[in-house]
Amino acid sequence: MAHSSKKPSERVWDEASLEMLVKAEREDVETCHTRMDAQHNQCKFGTSGICCRICHMGPCRITPKSPLGVCGADAHTIVARNFLREVTGGTAAHSDHGRHLVLLLKKIAQGKASGYEIKDEQALRRAAQLYNIQETDRKAADVALDLANILLADFTAQEETLKTLTLAPVKQQKIWDTNQVAPYGIDRMIVESMHRSTMGVDHDYKNLLMQAFRTSLADGWGGSRIATMVSDIIFGTPMPIRSDANLGVLGRKTVNILVHGHEPELSDMLSIAIKDPQITAYAKAAGAEGVTLAGICCTANEILMRHGIPIAGSFLQQELAIVTGAVEMMLIDVQCCMPSLPQVAQTYHTEIVSTKAIARTEGVTHIEFDERNALESAKQLLKRAIDNYKNRDPKKVAIPKKRTPLVGGFSVEAIKYILGGKFRASFRPLNDAIIQGRIKGVVGIVGCNNPKTKVDAYINALTLELVKNNVLVLKTGCAAIASAKEGMLQPEAALEHAGHGLKEVCETVGMPPVLHMGSCVDNSRILEAATEIVLEGGLGDDISQIPAVGVAPEWMSEKAVAIGCYFVASGIDVILGQPFHISGSDKVTSFLNGEARNLFGASFHECLEPEQAAAKIIEILDAKREKLGINKKQERKLYDMQDRRALGV
Ligand code: XCC
Ligand code: SF4
């Protein structure tokens, strides 16, 4: 059943994926695309959100003839409950990832995680200051222990709101207080959401949706923000770095190891271990020229940002990477790793290895990664992959040529630095460029790919259109990988594609028009950037006033639902290229797409085509600029103190 109705060129955008999809069909390997065909006519009750299987009087489905479930729940209750559960699932995923990192930080502080260290002490001290932890004249380990304990309390707090919320602009915090959505401890929010959405508890769709926003804030300004902060402390704050993306990064004569998933602990250690001359020697003894390490999905983003390790592909290239026939080992941890991987690997020699006790797949080798002995564990895995090199079948190998250069690594610190230089690092030049109209606004394009639509097509079309219109684009997750493959993460892309004003800014500082800010948890960097813009002054005093929009063009994960919600609750309008499963309730739909705006100053917008999305985004940015009184292209001028005061800076 590997052959399907659609042509491969209708399914994927980039050449490398196309080549591999054709090869997969030829070799009769099933992929998500063929399985999508087999799932044709997906359940309409599911897609409109009106299927409830929360209790065993059901499952119940809402139809004109049966407008109520057995318990009496109507479409609005059912849709809102399902939606809340999606947000909760996404929040749990990001936050559990964050928790593991905090626990690792704690172990490092206690000297119990050999191989790991606090790589970025400055980041640690910056974080300590944010939480009012005494850090001067204290050892890094002691500060780290205090910080880890405070962050752990953000997970367990019962009746106190998250400490991490205080990193948001003051007015933003007031908005959350007024709307009673400031979350308590992350774990409590998740438990409460599951409780409220079980049979016979919370039935008021609005009350449920407000809890969805509240829970999502525990993700964006909680679990995700914490995950990013702690990753930077342990593994280093990203700075601009060059690399390449797409399947062409795989080596023809090297042992290829792919890391896939989300957690950086193992992949970061592998990035260090491959440099060991012993490993190279071992690979040479096996007849290879060396070892190539590359990433898939967000693990790719993590090690790209910090080590310049190349990206092999995004979410929907995980199967295609194996189809190259040139991958000795794929290491998987948590999130977005398809259970199909061992089936795809059957046709080739690739060994799939899972490394986390909480994430196992039948047919996959499980080797638990030992944090206490991290470097040694990483080396053992590398050697095991090298041992598999001899099983590579040259007749089955076809590595696409395509690989595209990129610059990644744009943490908020990095952006400040490139804008203002070492001594005057700040967002001022960006705010000024926005105020003067050289940059129309800032748009975050995030999220996954989805085989329902042609992979990367929407993301790339929209990105190009925005860049042409002088919009600075911030990217994370698989949307960033799409741009990487498309060549949009190079400074040269500004010269070629950017509108006049954006081009001028990019040329001056030598940055690409599209900034890769990291993995999905690093969407918190977008919140951080928005906060910096507010604090820098001249563009309003809460996030909803700045000309900024978020877009999830080809999303598929529950995590994207949570991200969308915390963006909206933080005042950033969100454009969805794939609809939520809510159309079965007009009330839920109008709340999320309309009334939310009265509460947070932002809402969701469904735009199924990139052209429609671009138009909507420009409209939103112009409206925000109009309100700020900056909607005229101004002459470029240097601001003096008086100007700044006039702007309320
Ligand atoms: Fe997963 Fe983060 Fe989505 Fe990519 S973008 S498919 S969630 S890897 Ni976050
Ligand atoms: Fe049906 Fe109500 Fe049970 Fe849901 S909770 S399955 S609507 S009876």
JSON list of C-alpha atoms in Angstrom, two decimals, residues 98-230:
[
{"chain": "A", "resi": 98, "resn": "GLY", "atom": "CA", "xyz": [11.30, 21.68, 31.53]},
{"chain": "A", "resi": 99, "resn": "ARG", "atom": "CA", "xyz": [11.08, 19.78, 34.80]},
{"chain": "A", "resi": 100, "resn": "HIS", "atom": "CA", "xyz": [13.70, 17.25, 33.67]},
{"chain": "A", "resi": 101, "resn": "LEU", "atom": "CA", "xyz": [16.07, 20.08, 32.90]},
{"chain": "A", "resi": 102, "resn": "VAL", "atom": "CA", "xyz": [15.53, 21.71, 36.29]},
{"chain": "A", "resi": 103, "resn": "LEU", "atom": "CA", "xyz": [16.17, 18.37, 37.98]},
{"chain": "A", "resi": 104, "resn": "LEU", "atom": "CA", "xyz": [19.35, 18.06, 35.95]},
{"chain": "A", "resi": 105, "resn": "LEU", "atom": "CA", "xyz": [20.41, 21.55, 37.04]},
{"chain": "A", "resi": 106, "resn": "LYS", "atom": "CA", "xyz": [19.82, 20.52, 40.62]},
{"chain": "A", "resi": 107, "resn": "LYS", "atom": "CA", "xyz": [21.93, 17.39, 40.18]},
{"chain": "A", "resi": 108, "resn": "ILE", "atom": "CA", "xyz": [24.71, 19.43, 38.61]},
{"chain": "A", "resi": 109, "resn": "ALA", "atom": "CA", "xyz": [24.59, 21.86, 41.53]},
{"chain": "A", "resi": 110, "resn": "GLN", "atom": "CA", "xyz": [24.87, 18.94, 43.92]},
{"chain": "A", "resi": 111, "resn": "GLY", "atom": "CA", "xyz": [27.73, 17.39, 41.96]},
{"chain": "A", "resi": 112, "resn": "LYS", "atom": "CA", "xyz": [25.64, 14.36, 41.03]},
{"chain": "A", "resi": 113, "resn": "ALA", "atom": "CA", "xyz": [25.66, 14.63, 37.24]},
{"chain": "A", "resi": 114, "resn": "SER", "atom": "CA", "xyz": [29.11, 13.88, 36.02]},
{"chain": "A", "resi": 115, "resn": "GLY", "atom": "CA", "xyz": [29.81, 15.08, 32.51]},
{"chain": "A", "resi": 116, "resn": "TYR", "atom": "CA", "xyz": [27.45, 18.06, 32.79]},
{"chain": "A", "resi": 117, "resn": "GLU", "atom": "CA", "xyz": [28.39, 21.45, 34.04]},
{"chain": "A", "resi": 118, "resn": "ILE", "atom": "CA", "xyz": [27.07, 24.95, 34.15]},
{"chain": "A", "resi": 119, "resn": "LYS", "atom": "CA", "xyz": [28.34, 26.06, 30.80]},
{"chain": "A", "resi": 120, "resn": "ASP", "atom": "CA", "xyz": [26.93, 29.56, 30.90]},
{"chain": "A", "resi": 121, "resn": "GLU", "atom": "CA", "xyz": [27.53, 31.06, 34.32]},
{"chain": "A", "resi": 122, "resn": "GLN", "atom": "CA", "xyz": [26.47, 34.49, 33.10]},
{"chain": "A", "resi": 123, "resn": "ALA", "atom": "CA", "xyz": [23.10, 33.07, 32.11]},
{"chain": "A", "resi": 124, "resn": "LEU", "atom": "CA", "xyz": [22.84, 31.53, 35.56]},
{"chain": "A", "resi": 125, "resn": "ARG", "atom": "CA", "xyz": [23.62, 34.82, 37.28]},
{"chain": "A", "resi": 126, "resn": "ARG", "atom": "CA", "xyz": [21.21, 36.72, 35.02]},
{"chain": "A", "resi": 127, "resn": "ALA", "atom": "CA", "xyz": [18.47, 34.24, 35.89]},
{"chain": "A", "resi": 128, "resn": "ALA", "atom": "CA", "xyz": [19.30, 34.47, 39.59]},
{"chain": "A", "resi": 129, "resn": "GLN", "atom": "CA", "xyz": [18.87, 38.24, 39.47]},
{"chain": "A", "resi": 130, "resn": "LEU", "atom": "CA", "xyz": [15.48, 37.87, 37.81]},
{"chain": "A", "resi": 131, "resn": "TYR", "atom": "CA", "xyz": [14.34, 35.76, 40.75]},
{"chain": "A", "resi": 132, "resn": "ASN", "atom": "CA", "xyz": [16.03, 37.95, 43.38]},
{"chain": "A", "resi": 133, "resn": "ILE", "atom": "CA", "xyz": [18.48, 35.26, 44.39]},
{"chain": "A", "resi": 134, "resn": "GLN", "atom": "CA", "xyz": [21.58, 36.63, 46.03]},
{"chain": "A", "resi": 135, "resn": "GLU", "atom": "CA", "xyz": [24.37, 35.77, 43.57]},
{"chain": "A", "resi": 136, "resn": "THR", "atom": "CA", "xyz": [27.30, 38.10, 44.17]},
{"chain": "A", "resi": 137, "resn": "ASP", "atom": "CA", "xyz": [30.14, 36.52, 46.14]},
{"chain": "A", "resi": 138, "resn": "ARG", "atom": "CA", "xyz": [28.51, 33.13, 45.86]},
{"chain": "A", "resi": 139, "resn": "LYS", "atom": "CA", "xyz": [29.65, 30.03, 44.05]},
{"chain": "A", "resi": 140, "resn": "ALA", "atom": "CA", "xyz": [27.82, 29.11, 40.87]},
{"chain": "A", "resi": 141, "resn": "ALA", "atom": "CA", "xyz": [26.76, 25.75, 42.28]},
{"chain": "A", "resi": 142, "resn": "ASP", "atom": "CA", "xyz": [25.11, 27.37, 45.30]},
{"chain": "A", "resi": 143, "resn": "VAL", "atom": "CA", "xyz": [23.28, 29.88, 43.14]},
{"chain": "A", "resi": 144, "resn": "ALA", "atom": "CA", "xyz": [22.21, 27.07, 40.80]},
{"chain": "A", "resi": 145, "resn": "LEU", "atom": "CA", "xyz": [20.79, 25.07, 43.68]},
{"chain": "A", "resi": 146, "resn": "ASP", "atom": "CA", "xyz": [18.71, 28.01, 44.89]},
{"chain": "A", "resi": 147, "resn": "LEU", "atom": "CA", "xyz": [17.51, 28.68, 41.37]},
{"chain": "A", "resi": 148, "resn": "ALA", "atom": "CA", "xyz": [16.61, 25.02, 40.79]},
{"chain": "A", "resi": 149, "resn": "ASN", "atom": "CA", "xyz": [14.58, 24.97, 44.01]},
{"chain": "A", "resi": 150, "resn": "ILE", "atom": "CA", "xyz": [12.68, 28.13, 43.09]},
{"chain": "A", "resi": 151, "resn": "LEU", "atom": "CA", "xyz": [11.94, 26.76, 39.63]},
{"chain": "A", "resi": 152, "resn": "LEU", "atom": "CA", "xyz": [10.80, 23.42, 41.05]},
{"chain": "A", "resi": 153, "resn": "ALA", "atom": "CA", "xyz": [8.41, 25.36, 43.27]},
{"chain": "A", "resi": 154, "resn": "ASP", "atom": "CA", "xyz": [6.84, 26.79, 40.09]},
{"chain": "A", "resi": 155, "resn": "PHE", "atom": "CA", "xyz": [5.80, 23.22, 39.32]},
{"chain": "A", "resi": 156, "resn": "THR", "atom": "CA", "xyz": [4.43, 22.40, 42.73]},
{"chain": "A", "resi": 157, "resn": "ALA", "atom": "CA", "xyz": [3.02, 25.73, 44.00]},
{"chain": "A", "resi": 158, "resn": "GLN", "atom": "CA", "xyz": [-0.52, 25.17, 45.25]},
{"chain": "A", "resi": 159, "resn": "GLU", "atom": "CA", "xyz": [-1.90, 28.64, 45.92]},
{"chain": "A", "resi": 160, "resn": "GLU", "atom": "CA", "xyz": [0.79, 30.99, 44.71]},
{"chain": "A", "resi": 161, "resn": "THR", "atom": "CA", "xyz": [1.02, 32.19, 41.14]},
{"chain": "A", "resi": 162, "resn": "LEU", "atom": "CA", "xyz": [4.14, 31.30, 39.16]},
{"chain": "A", "resi": 163, "resn": "LYS", "atom": "CA", "xyz": [7.25, 33.27, 40.03]},
{"chain": "A", "resi": 164, "resn": "THR", "atom": "CA", "xyz": [8.22, 33.14, 36.38]},
{"chain": "A", "resi": 165, "resn": "LEU", "atom": "CA", "xyz": [5.16, 35.25, 35.48]},
{"chain": "A", "resi": 166, "resn": "THR", "atom": "CA", "xyz": [6.91, 38.22, 37.03]},
{"chain": "A", "resi": 167, "resn": "LEU", "atom": "CA", "xyz": [9.27, 38.23, 34.05]},
{"chain": "A", "resi": 168, "resn": "ALA", "atom": "CA", "xyz": [6.41, 39.60, 31.93]},
{"chain": "A", "resi": 169, "resn": "PRO", "atom": "CA", "xyz": [5.73, 43.35, 31.58]},
{"chain": "A", "resi": 170, "resn": "VAL", "atom": "CA", "xyz": [3.90, 44.69, 34.64]},
{"chain": "A", "resi": 171, "resn": "LYS", "atom": "CA", "xyz": [0.81, 45.67, 32.68]},
{"chain": "A", "resi": 172, "resn": "GLN", "atom": "CA", "xyz": [0.69, 42.17, 31.20]},
{"chain": "A", "resi": 173, "resn": "GLN", "atom": "CA", "xyz": [0.61, 40.68, 34.67]},
{"chain": "A", "resi": 174, "resn": "LYS", "atom": "CA", "xyz": [-2.26, 43.02, 35.58]},
{"chain": "A", "resi": 175, "resn": "ILE", "atom": "CA", "xyz": [-4.23, 41.82, 32.56]},
{"chain": "A", "resi": 176, "resn": "TRP", "atom": "CA", "xyz": [-3.84, 38.22, 33.74]},
{"chain": "A", "resi": 177, "resn": "ASP", "atom": "CA", "xyz": [-4.83, 39.15, 37.28]},
{"chain": "A", "resi": 178, "resn": "THR", "atom": "CA", "xyz": [-7.92, 41.01, 36.11]},
{"chain": "A", "resi": 179, "resn": "ASN", "atom": "CA", "xyz": [-9.00, 38.06, 34.01]},
{"chain": "A", "resi": 180, "resn": "GLN", "atom": "CA", "xyz": [-8.08, 35.60, 36.77]},
{"chain": "A", "resi": 181, "resn": "VAL", "atom": "CA", "xyz": [-5.87, 33.54, 34.50]},
{"chain": "A", "resi": 182, "resn": "ALA", "atom": "CA", "xyz": [-2.55, 33.90, 36.34]},
{"chain": "A", "resi": 183, "resn": "PRO", "atom": "CA", "xyz": [-1.67, 30.23, 36.87]},
{"chain": "A", "resi": 184, "resn": "TYR", "atom": "CA", "xyz": [-0.74, 28.54, 40.12]},
{"chain": "A", "resi": 185, "resn": "GLY", "atom": "CA", "xyz": [1.87, 25.77, 40.01]},
{"chain": "A", "resi": 186, "resn": "ILE", "atom": "CA", "xyz": [2.22, 24.06, 36.63]},
{"chain": "A", "resi": 187, "resn": "ASP", "atom": "CA", "xyz": [1.43, 20.60, 37.98]},
{"chain": "A", "resi": 188, "resn": "ARG", "atom": "CA", "xyz": [-1.64, 21.90, 39.77]},
{"chain": "A", "resi": 189, "resn": "MET", "atom": "CA", "xyz": [-2.92, 23.56, 36.61]},
{"chain": "A", "resi": 190, "resn": "ILE", "atom": "CA", "xyz": [-2.57, 20.33, 34.66]},
{"chain": "A", "resi": 191, "resn": "VAL", "atom": "CA", "xyz": [-4.26, 18.23, 37.33]},
{"chain": "A", "resi": 192, "resn": "GLU", "atom": "CA", "xyz": [-7.04, 20.77, 37.72]},
{"chain": "A", "resi": 193, "resn": "SER", "atom": "CA", "xyz": [-7.65, 20.90, 33.97]},
{"chain": "A", "resi": 194, "resn": "MET", "atom": "CA", "xyz": [-7.96, 17.13, 33.80]},
{"chain": "A", "resi": 195, "resn": "HIS", "atom": "CA", "xyz": [-10.32, 17.20, 36.76]},
{"chain": "A", "resi": 196, "resn": "ARG", "atom": "CA", "xyz": [-12.49, 19.97, 35.39]},
{"chain": "A", "resi": 197, "resn": "SER", "atom": "CA", "xyz": [-12.85, 18.27, 32.03]},
{"chain": "A", "resi": 198, "resn": "THR", "atom": "CA", "xyz": [-13.89, 14.88, 33.37]},
{"chain": "A", "resi": 199, "resn": "MET", "atom": "CA", "xyz": [-17.52, 13.77, 33.44]},
{"chain": "A", "resi": 200, "resn": "GLY", "atom": "CA", "xyz": [-19.85, 15.93, 35.47]},
{"chain": "A", "resi": 201, "resn": "VAL", "atom": "CA", "xyz": [-17.58, 18.76, 36.60]},
{"chain": "A", "resi": 202, "resn": "ASP", "atom": "CA", "xyz": [-17.12, 21.97, 34.59]},
{"chain": "A", "resi": 203, "resn": "HIS", "atom": "CA", "xyz": [-19.77, 22.40, 31.90]},
{"chain": "A", "resi": 204, "resn": "ASP", "atom": "CA", "xyz": [-19.62, 26.12, 31.17]},
{"chain": "A", "resi": 205, "resn": "TYR", "atom": "CA", "xyz": [-17.75, 26.47, 27.91]},
{"chain": "A", "resi": 206, "resn": "LYS", "atom": "CA", "xyz": [-16.40, 29.90, 28.86]},
{"chain": "A", "resi": 207, "resn": "ASN", "atom": "CA", "xyz": [-15.16, 28.73, 32.21]},
{"chain": "A", "resi": 208, "resn": "LEU", "atom": "CA", "xyz": [-13.44, 25.81, 30.48]},
{"chain": "A", "resi": 209, "resn": "LEU", "atom": "CA", "xyz": [-11.82, 28.04, 27.87]},
{"chain": "A", "resi": 210, "resn": "MET", "atom": "CA", "xyz": [-10.57, 30.46, 30.50]},
{"chain": "A", "resi": 211, "resn": "GLN", "atom": "CA", "xyz": [-8.94, 27.49, 32.20]},
{"chain": "A", "resi": 212, "resn": "ALA", "atom": "CA", "xyz": [-7.40, 26.59, 28.83]},
{"chain": "A", "resi": 213, "resn": "PHE", "atom": "CA", "xyz": [-5.81, 30.04, 28.66]},
{"chain": "A", "resi": 214, "resn": "ARG", "atom": "CA", "xyz": [-4.69, 29.82, 32.26]},
{"chain": "A", "resi": 215, "resn": "THR", "atom": "CA", "xyz": [-3.14, 26.40, 31.73]},
{"chain": "A", "resi": 216, "resn": "SER", "atom": "CA", "xyz": [-1.42, 27.58, 28.57]},
{"chain": "A", "resi": 217, "resn": "LEU", "atom": "CA", "xyz": [0.18, 30.44, 30.49]},
{"chain": "A", "resi": 218, "resn": "ALA", "atom": "CA", "xyz": [1.64, 27.82, 32.81]},
{"chain": "A", "resi": 219, "resn": "ASP", "atom": "CA", "xyz": [3.29, 26.49, 29.66]},
{"chain": "A", "resi": 220, "resn": "GLY", "atom": "CA", "xyz": [4.56, 29.64, 27.93]},
{"chain": "A", "resi": 221, "resn": "TRP", "atom": "CA", "xyz": [5.51, 31.66, 30.98]},
{"chain": "A", "resi": 222, "resn": "GLY", "atom": "CA", "xyz": [6.12, 28.53, 33.06]},
{"chain": "A", "resi": 223, "resn": "GLY", "atom": "CA", "xyz": [7.31, 25.17, 31.77]},
{"chain": "A", "resi": 224, "resn": "SER", "atom": "CA", "xyz": [8.62, 26.39, 28.41]},
{"chain": "A", "resi": 225, "resn": "ARG", "atom": "CA", "xyz": [10.20, 29.55, 29.74]},
{"chain": "A", "resi": 226, "resn": "ILE", "atom": "CA", "xyz": [11.89, 27.51, 32.45]},
{"chain": "A", "resi": 227, "resn": "ALA", "atom": "CA", "xyz": [13.05, 24.87, 29.93]},
{"chain": "A", "resi": 228, "resn": "THR", "atom": "CA", "xyz": [14.70, 27.51, 27.76]},
{"chain": "A", "resi": 229, "resn": "MET", "atom": "CA", "xyz": [16.29, 29.36, 30.66]},
{"chain": "A", "resi": 230, "resn": "VAL", "atom": "CA", "xyz": [17.75, 26.22, 32.20]}
]
